[in-house]
Coordinates of C-alpha atoms in Angstrom, one line a residue:
Chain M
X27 CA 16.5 6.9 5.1
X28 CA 13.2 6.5 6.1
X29 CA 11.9 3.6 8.2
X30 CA 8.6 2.4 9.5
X31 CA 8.4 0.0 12.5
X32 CA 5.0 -2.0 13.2
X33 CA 6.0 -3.2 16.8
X34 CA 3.5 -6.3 16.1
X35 CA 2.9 -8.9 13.9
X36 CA 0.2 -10.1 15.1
X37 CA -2.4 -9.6 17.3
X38 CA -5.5 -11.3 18.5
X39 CA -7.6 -10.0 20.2
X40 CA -11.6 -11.0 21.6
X41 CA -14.9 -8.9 19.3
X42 CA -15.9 -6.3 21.2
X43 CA -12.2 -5.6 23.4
X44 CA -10.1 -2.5 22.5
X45 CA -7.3 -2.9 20.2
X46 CA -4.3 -0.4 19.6
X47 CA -1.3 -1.5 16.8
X48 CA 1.4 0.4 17.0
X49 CA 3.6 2.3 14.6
X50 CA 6.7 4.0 14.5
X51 CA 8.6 5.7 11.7
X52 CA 12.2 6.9 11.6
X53 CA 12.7 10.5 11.1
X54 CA 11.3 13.5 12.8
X55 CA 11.3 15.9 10.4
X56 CA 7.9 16.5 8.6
X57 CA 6.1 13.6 7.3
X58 CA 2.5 12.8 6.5
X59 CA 1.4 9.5 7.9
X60 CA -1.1 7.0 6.9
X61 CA -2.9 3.6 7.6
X62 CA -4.4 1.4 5.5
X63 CA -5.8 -1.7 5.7
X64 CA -6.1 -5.2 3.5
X65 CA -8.4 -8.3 3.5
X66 CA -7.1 -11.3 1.7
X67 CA -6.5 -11.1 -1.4
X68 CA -7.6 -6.9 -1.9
X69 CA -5.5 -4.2 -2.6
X70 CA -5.2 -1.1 0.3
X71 CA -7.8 0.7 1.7
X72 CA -7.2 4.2 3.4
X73 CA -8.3 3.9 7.0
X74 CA -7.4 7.4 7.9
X75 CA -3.9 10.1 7.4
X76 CA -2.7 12.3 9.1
X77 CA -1.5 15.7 7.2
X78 CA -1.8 18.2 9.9
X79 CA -3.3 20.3 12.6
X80 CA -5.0 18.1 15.5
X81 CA -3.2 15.1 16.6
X82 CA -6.0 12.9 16.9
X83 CA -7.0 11.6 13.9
X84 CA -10.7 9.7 13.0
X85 CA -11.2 7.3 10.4
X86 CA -13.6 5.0 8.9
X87 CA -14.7 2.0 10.5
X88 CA -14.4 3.2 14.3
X89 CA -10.6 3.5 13.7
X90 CA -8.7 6.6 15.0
X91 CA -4.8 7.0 15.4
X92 CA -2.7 9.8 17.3
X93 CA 0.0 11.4 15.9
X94 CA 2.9 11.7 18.6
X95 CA 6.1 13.7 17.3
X96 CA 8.1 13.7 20.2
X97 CA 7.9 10.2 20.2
X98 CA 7.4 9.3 15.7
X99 CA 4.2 7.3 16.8
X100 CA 1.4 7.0 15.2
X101 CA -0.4 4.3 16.7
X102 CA -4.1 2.9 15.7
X103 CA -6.8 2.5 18.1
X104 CA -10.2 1.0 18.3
X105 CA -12.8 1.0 21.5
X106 CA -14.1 -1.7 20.1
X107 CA -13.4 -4.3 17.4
X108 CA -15.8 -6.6 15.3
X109 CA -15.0 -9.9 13.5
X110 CA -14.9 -8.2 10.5
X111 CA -11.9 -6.2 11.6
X112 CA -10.1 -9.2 11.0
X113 CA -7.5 -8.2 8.2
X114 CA -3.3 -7.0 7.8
X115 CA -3.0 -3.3 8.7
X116 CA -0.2 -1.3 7.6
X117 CA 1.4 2.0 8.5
X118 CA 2.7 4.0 5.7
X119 CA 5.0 7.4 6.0
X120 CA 5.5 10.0 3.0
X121 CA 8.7 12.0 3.7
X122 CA 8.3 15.4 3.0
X123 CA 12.1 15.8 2.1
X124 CA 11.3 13.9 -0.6
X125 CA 8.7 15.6 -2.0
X126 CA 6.0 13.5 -0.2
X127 CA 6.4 11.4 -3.1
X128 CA 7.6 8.5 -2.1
X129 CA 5.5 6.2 0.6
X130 CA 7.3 3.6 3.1
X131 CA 5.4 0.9 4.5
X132 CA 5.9 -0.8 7.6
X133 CA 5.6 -4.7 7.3
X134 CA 1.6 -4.9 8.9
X135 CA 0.3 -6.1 11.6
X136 CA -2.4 -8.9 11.3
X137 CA -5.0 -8.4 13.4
X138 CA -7.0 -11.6 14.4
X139 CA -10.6 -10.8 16.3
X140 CA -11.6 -13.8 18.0
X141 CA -15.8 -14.5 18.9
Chain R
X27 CA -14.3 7.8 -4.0
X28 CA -11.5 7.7 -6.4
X29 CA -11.5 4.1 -8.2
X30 CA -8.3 2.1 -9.5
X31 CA -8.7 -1.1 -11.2
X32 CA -6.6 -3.8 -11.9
X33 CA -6.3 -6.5 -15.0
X34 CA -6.1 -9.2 -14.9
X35 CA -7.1 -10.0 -11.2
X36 CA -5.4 -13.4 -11.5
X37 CA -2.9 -15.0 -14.2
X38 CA -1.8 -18.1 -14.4
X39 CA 1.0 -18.7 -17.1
X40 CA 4.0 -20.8 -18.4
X41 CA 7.7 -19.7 -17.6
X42 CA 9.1 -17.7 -20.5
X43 CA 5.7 -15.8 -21.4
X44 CA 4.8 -12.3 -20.9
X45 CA 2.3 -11.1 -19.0
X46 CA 0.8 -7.9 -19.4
X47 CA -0.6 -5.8 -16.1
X48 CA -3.2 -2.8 -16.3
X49 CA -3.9 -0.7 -13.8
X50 CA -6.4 2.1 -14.7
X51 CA -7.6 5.1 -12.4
X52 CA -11.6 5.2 -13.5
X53 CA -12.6 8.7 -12.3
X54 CA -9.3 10.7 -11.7
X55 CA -6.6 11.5 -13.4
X56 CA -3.5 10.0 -12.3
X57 CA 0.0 11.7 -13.3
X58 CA 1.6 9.6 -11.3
X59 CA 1.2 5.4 -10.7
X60 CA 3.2 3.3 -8.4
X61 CA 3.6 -0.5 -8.9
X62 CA 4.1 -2.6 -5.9
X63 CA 5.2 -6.1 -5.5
X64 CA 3.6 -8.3 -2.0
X65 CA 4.8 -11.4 -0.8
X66 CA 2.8 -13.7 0.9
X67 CA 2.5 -12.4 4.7
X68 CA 4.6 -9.3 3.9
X69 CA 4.6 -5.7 3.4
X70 CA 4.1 -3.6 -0.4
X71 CA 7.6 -3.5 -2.2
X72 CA 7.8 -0.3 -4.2
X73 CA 9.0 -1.7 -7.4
X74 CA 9.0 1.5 -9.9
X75 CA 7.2 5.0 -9.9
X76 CA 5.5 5.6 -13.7
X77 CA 4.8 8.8 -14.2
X78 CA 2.6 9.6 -17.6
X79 CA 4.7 11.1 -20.7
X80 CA 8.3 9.9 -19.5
X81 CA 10.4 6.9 -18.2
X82 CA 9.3 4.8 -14.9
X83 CA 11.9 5.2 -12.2
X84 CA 13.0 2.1 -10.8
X85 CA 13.6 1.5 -6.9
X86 CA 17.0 -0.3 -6.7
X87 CA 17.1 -3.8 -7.2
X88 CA 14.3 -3.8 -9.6
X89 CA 15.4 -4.6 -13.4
X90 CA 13.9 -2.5 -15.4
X91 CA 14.1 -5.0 -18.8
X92 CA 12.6 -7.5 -16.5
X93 CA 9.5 -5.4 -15.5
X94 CA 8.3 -2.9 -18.8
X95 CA 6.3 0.0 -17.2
X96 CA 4.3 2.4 -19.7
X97 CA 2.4 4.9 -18.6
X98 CA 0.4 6.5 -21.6
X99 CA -2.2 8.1 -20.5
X100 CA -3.3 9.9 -17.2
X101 CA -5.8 6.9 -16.3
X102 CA -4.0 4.4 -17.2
X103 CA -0.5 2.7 -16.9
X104 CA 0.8 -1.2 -17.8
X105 CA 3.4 -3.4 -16.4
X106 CA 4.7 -6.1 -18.2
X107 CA 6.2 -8.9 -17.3
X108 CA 9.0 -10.2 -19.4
X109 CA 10.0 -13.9 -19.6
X110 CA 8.5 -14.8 -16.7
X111 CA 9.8 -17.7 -13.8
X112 CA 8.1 -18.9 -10.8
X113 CA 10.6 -16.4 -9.1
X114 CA 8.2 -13.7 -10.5
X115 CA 5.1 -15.2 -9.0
X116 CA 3.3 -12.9 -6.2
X117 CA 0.6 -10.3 -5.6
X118 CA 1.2 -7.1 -7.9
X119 CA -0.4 -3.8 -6.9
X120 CA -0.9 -0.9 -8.3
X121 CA -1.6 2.6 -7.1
X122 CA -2.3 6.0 -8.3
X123 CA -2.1 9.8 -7.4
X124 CA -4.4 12.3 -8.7
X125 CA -2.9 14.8 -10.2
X126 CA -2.5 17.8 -8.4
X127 CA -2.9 16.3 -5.2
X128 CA -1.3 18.1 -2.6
X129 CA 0.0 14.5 -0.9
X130 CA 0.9 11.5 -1.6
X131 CA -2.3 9.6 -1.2
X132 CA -2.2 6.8 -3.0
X133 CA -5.5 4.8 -4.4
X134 CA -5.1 1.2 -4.7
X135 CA -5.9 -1.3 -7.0
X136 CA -7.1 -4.9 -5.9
X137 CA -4.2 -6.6 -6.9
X138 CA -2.9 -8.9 -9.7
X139 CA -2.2 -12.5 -8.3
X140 CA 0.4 -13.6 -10.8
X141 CA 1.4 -18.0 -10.6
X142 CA 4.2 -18.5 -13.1
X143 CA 4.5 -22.3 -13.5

């Protein structure tokens, strides 16, 4: 079955530093991946997905994330993080041997900017 | 940007009540709505997939007489919550996908905070 791994559950980091939070999921076959992000108390908000084609995926908010299949990563970056990044991001897969129906989420990673 | 609500953003109620969850998609039509169950500092927990016309499917471990799903139109589906205990209390989300849609990409509502006292 499928599995997503957030290697981190939390991470602080300073405004303005980079920040990556990684993601990995369990199967290599073809999968659409996603990450979303929640502020307290909110439902999820799409950051960004990757379907197909280029590897390097942009998103709202400064966010990108690369899709790695040798290695089922799909890690989140930002150059530079504000306060207002502060929130739980999660990394979601949709197996495609499932019809793409059905969405696994790994359990977030709270990021924590710090002025 | 496709829309989902969620009502009642917060309930507060006495053990052995029902409580009824809507979650509405306000500008798309949605064949298909997932309801999700969070736990404080944790991840979503797929509880059931409602699909409009026909029975939910439950994920295992999820009673089904417990947690009533009714999906009765394409915009919107309800869960309900059957005699309810403070086991039941947490963060219920919904989600839907517009029909047709060739992905899974979910639009979320903002959550129902239920407190079963």
């Amino acid at each position: 079955a499928q599995s997503v791994t957030q290697l981190d559950s939390q991470v602080p980091v300073f405004e303005e530093a980079p920040v990556e939070l990684r993601c990995n999921y369990s199967s290599s076959v073809s999968v659409y991946l996603f990450w979303y992000v929640q502020y307290p108390n909110q439902g999820l908000q799409l950051l960004l997905k990757y379907l197909s084609g280029s590897t390097l995926v942009k998103g709202i908010n400064g966010f990108e994330a690369e899709f790695n299949k040798s290695q089922t990563s799909f890690h989140l970056r930002k150059p530079s993080v504000h306060i207002s990044d502060t929130a739980e991001y999660f990394c979601a897969v949709s197996d495609l041997n499932t019809g793409g129906f059905k969405t696994i989420f790994g359990a977030g990673t709270r990021l924590f900017v710090k002025a | 940007g496709a829309v989902v609500s969620q009502h009642p953003s917060w309930v507060i109620c006495k053990s052995g009540t029902s409580v009824k969850i809507e979650c509405r998609s306000l500008d798309f039509q949605a064949t298909t709505m997932f309801w999700y169950r969070q736990f404080p500092k944790q991840s979503l927990m797929l509880m059931a997939t409602s699909n409009e016309g026909s029975k939910a499917t439950y994920e295992q471990g999820v009673e089904k007489d417990k947690f009533l799903i009714n999906h009765a139109s394409l915009t919107l589906s309800t869960l309900t919550v059957t005699s309810a205990h403070p086991e039941d209390s947490s963060f219920y989300i919904c989600s839907a996908r517009e029909s047709g849609a060739p992905y899974n990409e979910q639009f979320f509502g903002p959550g129902t905070r239920l407190t079963v006292l």
